[in-house]
Amino acid sequence: MHEVKLPQLGQSVEEADIVQWLKKEGDPVAEGDPICSVQTDKAEIEVECSASGILRKILVPENTTVPVLTVIALVGEADEPMPDLAPYATGAAPSDRDADPSPEVHVEAAPAAASTTAAEPGRPFVSPRARKKAAELKICPTVASGTGVRGRVMEADIVGAAALLAAIRITPTAQRLAALKGVDITRVSGTGPAGKITKADIERAVAAPATRAPSAAASADKRVPLTPMRSIIARRMSESKYKAPHYYITVEVDISAAATRFRNGGLPFRPSYNDIVLAATVKALTEYPGVNAKWDTDAIIELADVNLGVAVALPTGLIVPVIRQAQRLDMQGIHEAARTLTEKARTGKLMPDDYTGNTFTVSNLGVYGVDHFTAIINQPDSAILAVGQIKDRPVVIDGGIHIRPMVKMTLSSDHRVIDGALAAQFMGRLKEILEAADL
Amino acid sequence: MKQCDVVVVGAGPGGYVAAIRAAQRGAKTIVVERRELGGVCLNEGCIPTKTFVHTAELYRKIRRASEFGIRVDGVALDLPGLLKHKEKVIKANVAGIRNLFKSNGIEVVAGDAVVTAPGVVKVDREEIRAKAIIIATGGAPAQLPGLELNGKTVIGSSKALEMAPIPKRIAVIGAGAMGSEFACIWNAFGADITLIEMMPTLLPVSDEELTTRLAEVFTKRGIDVRTGTKVSSLKAGKTSVRLDLNGPKTETIEVDMVLVGIGLKCNSEVVTQTPGLGVNVEGPRAGIGVNNRLETSVRGIYAIGDVINKTWLAHGASAEGLVAAANATGGQETIDYRVVPACNFTSPEVAGVGLTEKKARDAGINVKIGRFRYMGSGRAHAIGETEGMVKIVGDAATDEVLGVHIMGAEAGELISAAAVAMQMEATVEELADTIQTHPTLSETIKEAAEDYLGVGIHTPAPRKK
């Protein structure tokens, strides 16, 4: 009998929820068939079957969290005798046991199996890690809006919620009342001085669901339910804009030299303008490690590798695949990595390691005819480069007016990590590299 | 004819505040006043009675001076001196308002005003046209059948402030703020006081637990307290008055003077004497009806203060004045009465803010109480004022501070901390967690909050069984 294990899903993923079994016991399966979908703290992923035969036994029920490499199913011949199932964990993940809710946490009195059963109707499922984190931060886990599958509350949701909660102005009485009534104060708009949430606001929030008239018919507004990707974008972007003090520096770059050198044939590949910008960015980053850095509360970590995020627009949202160790690649390597990752992103084939671990991100909206824009930092990065379209513009060179292909690039920086002078030097160097085609 | 943006009728604590706020907001403002600036509050209410209260307290203290290590001989009241002091205080404050009006460019028109049409106020023959009118004409004692004032043996509060000498035997009908305050003043000055109240407790709008203790203090000081008692008849002679009292003790008493401290009416004639104006008045006191923006049933006519029969408090009128002035000059504000502190300047003082225990229970709230007695305060002992108590009324579900009630020295000052806490929607925990200066009476609020939470440091622990 072949054991199907929950695969290693990425560097930092230790466990995952089994969301749904895509095959039933008794179904024939082939190696490579999607057998179940799982939710990690980062994404929802389909697990492929690692053998062919008949799915004989599902060992982990849906809505259960198990560590990676747990045996989740058995595949064998139809008439093969079943082995002793006792050694296989069929219930809660080990991590569940040490997540016993401590008394100060507002979780429903949770019997040991709470996390292994389906969430109560109307109550979002809270992952064990999220539960533990909530206990640590002393917040009610149900106030976090879950970004996991079917609104599961994940650990990151709790961290995000805690940050949001800390930023909300609310009177002590309103806070107590909200906790008592289970009101998510992040969804309450305050009417007190400077938008402070008052007791009356909470009372209105409590009363609102009951009094909301069925107005859907009369209204032409369209209610679009959040996809998990949309929820993640929403949470990550607002977290970044809230936590990181953004500021912006724009330079205008004459791209003619680079265009002449790299795009007029003579190379075994034809780089896109974006490839050229990416390669120049990587080079500048290696010279300015202070920009390829992350904030770590009591320190700034200058990262050894340049893991370059490249924002890719999808019909459902946006994803940022990462070119790992880009400093080791030449322009051709970057060109190929970017092409592969973009292709994977557009076809939904990215693996978790393909879109995590970024240290700096480039977003290019030139193809949409945008001259210039500012981007929100893709944390944990400390900066993001926003690249506009290349456009022939008149420029003054040696007292004469010349038409040159120009591009405007704007760096958004986290001022906690990068001061203005550093950002200016970095952008100056990036401009210099591009204008000299020094790659 | 005069023309302006806002005309305010009445320059009491509602009207003058409204006028200044309207002027601050850029409105050309006219105030009409038939008597002195400052209204009843400043001329024959709050302020002058406080000069009396202060003198009475000081007199009481001086007579106790030996307790504090001072020998004082030949202490004597000088009533003409007190009246002089009172006049000085009033003059200073009236002058203050006049200067404020001047600096804000507010014109004062003297005379009796009548609102003749929306936007039109007539003062004698002169017409003032304004975009908005704010009525702040106040209230007055009502003449009650059987209790008609004669200005000599049966008097109201304004006469009480001119009284010299003080008669020996005085009955006070009505133990509201005014009646109780005069009872204390005259008791300190040496008169025999009978304090008659129809309701079962003194200061009927205050917290019962405190006013029950207050009655004990009054009795100890020699005031004959008759709660739950009606005056069934009053026969006023030239030098004395006979009263038939009907209550727990039914008897006839004879006194030299009666102070009538009950019966109020709203000065709403300013709008009711114009037929068809359409400003609604309500109830037996004829209070002008307003919405929470303080606008009457006629657009552009606002009303504030005693004339709307709401708080009967000077600071209530001022708060309303600010809202009305904003709304009369294009603003959008509403009045909120949740946190309106009030103090009765009796001896000792009784102050409160928010709901009393009874009101909270009647509202169906699961109430929790915290208490602390002045007896446990070092400062209270040092100043010889150990008679007092702080009581916190909280919502057991959220620990929201619903009300704070204080009887004791400086209660009127202490209540401000509670008002700030309530305005911020604080819970009892914030009151308990706030560090207070030692040794002050303010510590009693923290102690009462700790008692509420069951962790009072200076509250004896419950006996272990």
Coordinates of N, CA and C in Angstrom, one line a residue, chain B residues 27-158:
Chain B
A27 N -21.5 85.7 12.8 CA -22.8 86.2 12.7 C -22.9 87.6 13.3
K28 N -23.6 88.5 12.7 CA -23.9 89.8 13.3 C -25.0 89.5 14.3
T29 N -24.7 89.8 15.6 CA -25.6 89.3 16.7 C -26.1 90.4 17.5
I30 N -27.4 90.4 17.8 CA -28.0 91.3 18.8 C -28.6 90.5 19.9
V31 N -28.4 91.0 21.1 CA -29.0 90.4 22.3 C -30.0 91.4 22.9
V32 N -31.2 90.8 23.2 CA -32.2 91.7 23.9 C -32.3 91.2 25.3
E33 N -32.3 92.1 26.2 CA -32.4 91.8 27.7 C -33.2 92.8 28.4
R34 N -34.2 92.4 29.1 CA -35.1 93.3 29.8 C -34.5 93.8 31.1
R35 N -33.6 93.0 31.7 CA -33.0 93.4 33.0 C -31.5 93.4 32.9
E36 N -30.8 92.8 33.9 CA -29.3 92.9 33.9 C -28.8 91.7 33.0
L37 N -27.6 91.9 32.4 CA -26.9 90.8 31.7 C -26.6 89.8 32.8
G38 N -26.7 88.5 32.3 CA -26.3 87.4 33.3 C -27.6 86.7 33.7
G39 N -28.7 87.3 33.6 CA -30.0 86.6 33.9 C -30.1 86.3 35.4
V40 N -31.0 85.3 35.7 CA -31.3 84.9 37.0 C -30.0 84.3 37.7
C41 N -29.4 83.5 36.9 CA -28.1 82.8 37.4 C -27.2 83.7 38.1
L42 N -26.9 84.8 37.4 CA -25.9 85.7 37.9 C -26.4 86.7 38.9
N43 N -27.7 87.1 38.7 CA -28.2 88.3 39.5 C -29.0 87.8 40.7
E44 N -29.7 86.7 40.6 CA -30.4 86.3 41.8 C -30.5 84.7 41.9
G45 N -29.5 84.1 41.4 CA -29.5 82.6 41.4 C -28.2 82.0 41.8
C46 N -27.7 81.2 40.9 CA -26.4 80.5 41.2 C -25.4 81.3 41.9
I47 N -25.0 82.4 41.3 CA -23.8 83.2 41.8 C -24.0 83.8 43.2
P48 N -25.1 84.6 43.3 CA -25.3 85.2 44.7 C -25.5 84.2 45.7
T49 N -26.2 83.1 45.4 CA -26.4 82.1 46.5 C -25.1 81.5 46.9
K50 N -24.2 81.4 45.9 CA -22.9 80.8 46.3 C -22.1 81.7 47.2
T51 N -22.3 83.0 47.1 CA -21.7 83.9 48.1 C -22.2 83.6 49.5
F52 N -23.5 83.4 49.5 CA -24.2 83.1 50.8 C -23.6 81.7 51.4
V53 N -23.6 80.7 50.4 CA -23.1 79.4 50.8 C -21.7 79.5 51.4
H54 N -20.9 80.3 50.7 CA -19.5 80.4 51.1 C -19.4 81.0 52.5
T55 N -20.2 82.1 52.7 CA -20.2 82.8 54.0 C -20.7 81.8 55.1
A56 N -21.7 81.1 54.8 CA -22.3 80.2 55.8 C -21.3 79.1 56.2
E57 N -20.6 78.6 55.2 CA -19.6 77.5 55.4 C -18.4 78.1 56.2
L58 N -18.0 79.3 55.9 CA -16.9 79.9 56.6 C -17.3 80.2 58.0
Y59 N -18.5 80.6 58.2 CA -19.0 80.9 59.6 C -19.0 79.7 60.4
R60 N -19.5 78.6 59.8 CA -19.5 77.3 60.4 C -18.1 76.9 60.8
K61 N -17.2 77.0 59.9 CA -15.8 76.6 60.1 C -15.2 77.5 61.2
I62 N -15.4 78.8 61.2 CA -14.8 79.6 62.2 C -15.3 79.3 63.6
R63 N -16.6 78.9 63.6 CA -17.2 78.5 64.9 C -16.6 77.2 65.4
R64 N -16.1 76.4 64.4 CA -15.4 75.2 64.8 C -13.9 75.3 64.9
A65 N -13.4 76.6 64.9 CA -12.0 76.8 64.7 C -11.2 76.2 65.8
S66 N -11.7 76.1 67.0 CA -10.9 75.5 68.1 C -10.5 74.1 67.8
E67 N -11.4 73.4 67.0 CA -11.0 72.0 66.6 C -9.7 72.0 65.8
F68 N -9.5 73.1 65.1 CA -8.3 73.1 64.2 C -7.2 73.9 64.8
G69 N -7.3 74.2 66.1 CA -6.2 74.8 66.8 C -6.2 76.3 66.7
I70 N -7.3 77.0 66.5 CA -7.4 78.4 66.4 C -8.4 78.9 67.4
R71 N -8.0 79.8 68.3 CA -9.0 80.4 69.2 C -9.6 81.7 68.6
V72 N -10.9 81.7 68.4 CA -11.5 82.9 67.8 C -12.6 83.3 68.8
D73 N -12.5 84.6 69.2 CA -13.6 85.1 70.1 C -14.4 86.1 69.3
G74 N -15.6 86.3 69.8 CA -16.5 87.4 69.3 C -16.9 87.2 67.9
V75 N -17.1 86.0 67.4 CA -17.5 85.8 66.0 C -18.9 86.3 65.8
A76 N -19.2 87.1 64.9 CA -20.5 87.6 64.7 C -20.8 87.8 63.2
L77 N -22.0 87.4 62.8 CA -22.4 87.6 61.4 C -22.6 89.1 61.1
D78 N -22.2 89.5 59.9 CA -22.4 90.9 59.5 C -23.2 90.8 58.2
L79 N -24.5 90.7 58.3 CA -25.4 90.5 57.1 C -25.2 91.6 56.0
P80 N -25.2 92.9 56.5 CA -25.0 94.0 55.5 C -23.7 93.8 54.7
G81 N -22.7 93.3 55.5 CA -21.4 93.0 54.8 C -21.5 91.9 53.8
L82 N -22.3 90.9 54.1 CA -22.5 89.8 53.2 C -23.2 90.3 51.9
L83 N -24.2 91.2 52.1 CA -25.0 91.7 51.0 C -24.1 92.5 50.1
K84 N -23.2 93.3 50.7 CA -22.2 94.1 50.0 C -21.3 93.3 49.1
H85 N -20.8 92.2 49.8 CA -19.9 91.3 49.0 C -20.7 90.6 47.8
K86 N -21.9 90.2 48.1 CA -22.7 89.7 47.0 C -22.9 90.6 45.8
E87 N -23.2 91.9 46.2 CA -23.3 92.9 45.1 C -22.0 93.1 44.3
K88 N -20.9 93.0 45.0 CA -19.6 93.2 44.4 C -19.4 92.1 43.4
V89 N -19.7 90.8 43.8 CA -19.5 89.7 43.0 C -20.4 89.8 41.7
I90 N -21.6 90.1 41.9 CA -22.6 90.2 40.8 C -22.0 91.3 39.8
K91 N -21.6 92.5 40.3 CA -21.2 93.6 39.5 C -20.0 93.1 38.6
A92 N -19.0 92.4 39.3 CA -17.8 92.0 38.6 C -18.2 91.1 37.4
N93 N -19.2 90.2 37.6 CA -19.5 89.2 36.6 C -20.3 89.9 35.5
V94 N -21.2 90.8 35.9 CA -22.0 91.5 34.8 C -21.1 92.3 33.9
A95 N -20.1 92.9 34.6 CA -19.2 93.7 33.8 C -18.4 92.8 32.8
G96 N -18.1 91.6 33.3 CA -17.4 90.6 32.5 C -18.1 90.3 31.2
I97 N -19.4 90.0 31.4 CA -20.2 89.7 30.2 C -20.3 90.9 29.2
R98 N -20.5 92.1 29.8 CA -20.6 93.3 29.0 C -19.3 93.4 28.1
N99 N -18.1 93.2 28.8 CA -16.9 93.3 28.0 C -16.8 92.2 27.0
L100 N -17.2 91.0 27.3 CA -17.2 90.0 26.3 C -18.1 90.3 25.1
F101 N -19.2 90.9 25.4 CA -20.1 91.3 24.3 C -19.4 92.3 23.4
K102 N -18.8 93.3 24.1 CA -18.2 94.4 23.4 C -17.1 93.8 22.5
S103 N -16.2 93.0 23.0 CA -15.1 92.5 22.3 C -15.5 91.6 21.1
N104 N -16.7 91.0 21.2 CA -17.3 90.2 20.1 C -18.2 91.0 19.2
G105 N -18.3 92.3 19.4 CA -19.1 93.1 18.5 C -20.6 92.8 18.7
I106 N -21.0 92.4 19.8 CA -22.5 92.1 20.0 C -23.2 93.3 20.6
E107 N -24.3 93.6 19.9 CA -25.1 94.8 20.4 C -26.1 94.3 21.4
V108 N -26.3 95.1 22.4 CA -27.3 94.8 23.4 C -28.5 95.8 23.3
V109 N -29.7 95.3 23.2 CA -30.9 96.1 23.1 C -31.7 95.9 24.4
A110 N -31.9 96.9 25.2 CA -32.6 96.8 26.5 C -34.1 96.8 26.2
G111 N -34.8 95.9 26.9 CA -36.3 96.0 26.8 C -36.9 94.6 26.7
D112 N -38.3 94.6 26.7 CA -39.0 93.4 26.6 C -39.2 93.0 25.2
A113 N -38.9 91.8 24.8 CA -39.0 91.3 23.4 C -40.2 90.5 23.2
V114 N -40.8 90.6 22.0 CA -41.8 89.7 21.5 C -41.5 89.3 20.1
V115 N -41.6 87.9 19.9 CA -41.3 87.5 18.6 C -42.7 87.6 17.8
T116 N -42.7 88.5 16.8 CA -44.0 88.8 16.1 C -44.2 88.0 14.9
A117 N -43.1 87.5 14.3 CA -43.1 86.7 13.1 C -41.8 85.9 13.0
P118 N -41.7 84.9 12.2 CA -40.4 84.2 12.0 C -39.4 85.3 11.6
G119 N -38.3 85.4 12.2 CA -37.3 86.4 11.8 C -37.5 87.8 12.3
V120 N -38.6 88.0 13.1 CA -38.9 89.4 13.5 C -39.1 89.4 15.0
V121 N -38.3 90.3 15.7 CA -38.4 90.4 17.1 C -38.7 91.9 17.4
K122 N -39.7 92.2 18.2 CA -40.1 93.5 18.5 C -39.7 93.9 19.9
V123 N -39.0 95.0 20.1 CA -38.6 95.4 21.4 C -39.2 96.8 21.6
D124 N -40.2 96.9 22.4 CA -41.0 98.2 22.5 C -41.5 98.5 21.1
R125 N -41.1 99.6 20.5 CA -41.5 100.0 19.2 C -40.6 99.5 18.1
E126 N -39.4 99.2 18.6 CA -38.3 98.9 17.6 C -38.4 97.4 17.1
E127 N -38.2 97.3 15.8 CA -38.2 96.0 15.2 C -36.8 95.5 14.8
I128 N -36.5 94.3 15.2 CA -35.2 93.7 14.8 C -35.5 92.5 13.9
R129 N -34.9 92.6 12.7 CA -35.0 91.5 11.7 C -33.7 90.7 11.7
A130 N -33.9 89.3 11.8 CA -32.7 88.4 11.9 C -33.0 87.2 11.1
K131 N -31.9 86.6 10.6 CA -32.1 85.3 9.9 C -32.5 84.2 10.9
A132 N -32.0 84.3 12.1 CA -32.4 83.3 13.1 C -32.6 83.9 14.5
I133 N -33.5 83.3 15.2 CA -33.8 83.8 16.6 C -33.5 82.7 17.6
I134 N -32.9 83.1 18.7 CA -32.7 82.1 19.8 C -33.4 82.7 21.0
I135 N -34.4 81.9 21.5 CA -35.1 82.3 22.6 C -34.4 81.7 23.9
A136 N -34.0 82.6 24.8 CA -33.3 82.2 26.0 C -33.9 83.0 27.2
T137 N -35.2 83.0 27.3 CA -35.9 83.9 28.2 C -36.0 83.3 29.7
G138 N -35.6 82.0 29.8 CA -35.5 81.4 31.2 C -36.8 81.0 31.8
G139 N -36.8 80.9 33.1 CA -38.0 80.5 33.8 C -38.1 81.4 35.0
A140 N -39.2 81.2 35.8 CA -39.5 82.0 37.0 C -40.3 81.1 38.0
P141 N -40.3 81.5 39.2 CA -41.1 80.8 40.2 C -42.6 80.9 39.8
A142 N -43.3 79.9 39.9 CA -44.7 79.9 39.6 C -45.5 80.2 40.9
Q143 N -46.5 81.0 40.8 CA -47.4 81.3 41.9 C -48.3 80.1 42.1
L144 N -48.1 79.4 43.2 CA -49.0 78.2 43.4 C -50.2 78.6 44.3
P145 N -51.4 78.1 44.0 CA -52.5 78.5 44.8 C -52.3 78.0 46.2
G146 N -52.6 78.9 47.1 CA -52.4 78.6 48.6 C -51.0 78.9 49.1
L147 N -50.1 79.1 48.1 CA -48.7 79.5 48.5 C -48.3 80.8 47.9
E148 N -49.2 81.7 47.8 CA -48.9 83.0 47.2 C -47.9 83.8 48.0
L149 N -46.9 84.3 47.3 CA -45.8 85.1 47.9 C -46.3 86.5 48.3
N150 N -46.0 86.9 49.5 CA -46.3 88.3 49.9 C -45.1 89.1 50.1
G151 N -43.9 88.5 49.9 CA -42.7 89.3 49.9 C -42.2 89.6 51.3
K152 N -43.0 89.3 52.3 CA -42.6 89.6 53.7 C -42.5 88.3 54.5
T153 N -43.6 87.6 54.7 CA -43.6 86.4 55.5 C -43.6 85.1 54.6
V154 N -44.1 85.3 53.3 CA -44.0 84.2 52.4 C -43.2 84.7 51.2
I155 N -42.0 84.1 51.0 CA -41.1 84.7 50.0 C -40.6 83.6 49.0
G156 N -40.0 84.1 47.9 CA -39.3 83.2 47.0 C -37.8 83.5 47.1
S157 N -37.1 82.9 46.1 CA -35.7 82.9 46.2 C -35.0 84.3 46.1
S158 N -35.6 85.1 45.2 CA -35.0 86.4 45.0 C -35.0 87.3 46.3

